[in-house]
């Protein structure tokens, strides 16, 4: 969902829950830190956020071996 932060920000969402059940403390810390950095970058300059999307995705991907989806957030998955 990190690539959708502008949509979430524009929707007025002001907090995120990082799912940490059955995850390591390192996973939760890395994901929370990456989202915090992405949100701060977006607030500072949306162009900065957009230029760093692949960095954010890489930071999160290194924490897990599972693929991520948006679930049902943007409609029914295909």
CSV table of C-alpha atoms in Angstrom, one decimal:
chain,number,residue,atom,x,y,z
A,1,UNK,CA,0.0,0.0,0.0
A,2,UNK,CA,3.0,2.3,0.3
A,3,UNK,CA,2.6,3.2,-3.4
A,4,UNK,CA,-0.9,4.4,-2.6
A,5,UNK,CA,0.0,6.9,0.2
A,6,UNK,CA,-1.1,9.9,-1.8
A,7,UNK,CA,-4.6,8.4,-2.2
A,8,UNK,CA,-4.8,7.5,1.5
A,9,UNK,CA,-3.5,11.0,2.5
A,10,UNK,CA,-6.1,12.7,0.2
A,11,UNK,CA,-8.8,10.5,1.6
A,12,UNK,CA,-8.1,12.1,5.0
A,13,UNK,CA,-6.6,9.0,6.7
A,14,UNK,CA,-4.3,10.1,9.4
A,15,UNK,CA,-3.2,6.9,11.0
A,16,UNK,CA,-2.2,3.4,9.8
A,17,UNK,CA,-2.1,0.1,11.6
A,18,UNK,CA,1.0,-1.9,10.9
A,19,UNK,CA,0.0,-5.6,11.2
A,20,UNK,CA,2.5,-7.1,13.5
A,21,UNK,CA,0.8,-10.2,14.8
A,22,UNK,CA,3.0,-13.3,14.0
A,23,UNK,CA,5.7,-10.9,12.8
A,24,UNK,CA,9.1,-10.2,14.2
A,25,UNK,CA,9.9,-7.0,16.0
A,26,UNK,CA,12.4,-6.2,13.3
A,27,UNK,CA,9.6,-6.5,10.6
A,28,UNK,CA,7.3,-4.1,12.5
A,29,UNK,CA,10.1,-1.6,13.1
A,30,UNK,CA,11.3,-1.7,9.5
A,31,UNK,CA,7.8,-1.3,8.1
A,32,UNK,CA,6.8,1.4,10.5
A,33,UNK,CA,10.0,3.3,9.9
A,34,UNK,CA,9.6,3.1,6.1
A,35,UNK,CA,6.0,4.3,6.2
A,36,UNK,CA,6.9,7.2,8.5
A,37,UNK,CA,9.7,8.2,6.1
A,38,UNK,CA,7.4,7.9,3.1
A,39,UNK,CA,4.7,10.0,4.8
A,40,UNK,CA,7.2,12.7,5.9
A,41,UNK,CA,8.7,12.8,2.4
A,42,UNK,CA,5.2,13.2,0.9
A,43,UNK,CA,4.4,16.0,3.3
A,44,UNK,CA,7.6,17.7,2.5
A,45,UNK,CA,7.4,17.4,-1.3
A,46,UNK,CA,5.2,14.9,-3.2
A,47,UNK,CA,7.9,14.8,-5.9
A,48,UNK,CA,10.4,13.5,-3.4
A,49,UNK,CA,8.0,10.8,-2.3
A,50,UNK,CA,7.4,9.7,-5.9
A,51,UNK,CA,11.1,9.6,-6.7
A,52,UNK,CA,11.7,7.2,-3.8
A,53,UNK,CA,8.8,4.7,-4.3
A,54,UNK,CA,11.2,1.9,-5.3
A,55,UNK,CA,13.3,2.6,-2.2
A,56,UNK,CA,10.3,2.3,0.1
A,57,UNK,CA,9.2,-0.9,-1.7
A,58,UNK,CA,12.7,-2.4,-1.4
A,59,UNK,CA,12.9,-1.6,2.3
A,60,UNK,CA,9.6,-3.4,3.0
A,61,UNK,CA,10.3,-6.3,0.7
A,62,UNK,CA,13.5,-7.1,2.5
A,63,UNK,CA,11.5,-7.8,5.7
A,64,UNK,CA,9.3,-10.5,4.3
A,65,UNK,CA,9.0,-13.3,1.7
A,66,UNK,CA,5.3,-12.8,1.1
A,67,UNK,CA,3.8,-10.7,-1.7
A,68,UNK,CA,1.7,-7.7,-0.8
A,69,UNK,CA,-1.7,-6.8,-2.1
A,70,UNK,CA,-4.2,-4.0,-1.5
A,71,UNK,CA,-6.7,-6.6,-0.4
A,72,UNK,CA,-10.2,-5.2,-1.0
A,73,UNK,CA,-9.2,-1.5,-0.5
A,74,UNK,CA,-9.6,-0.7,-4.2
A,75,UNK,CA,-12.4,-3.1,-5.0
A,76,UNK,CA,-12.7,-6.9,-5.3
A,77,UNK,CA,-9.3,-8.5,-6.2
A,78,UNK,CA,-9.2,-10.3,-9.6
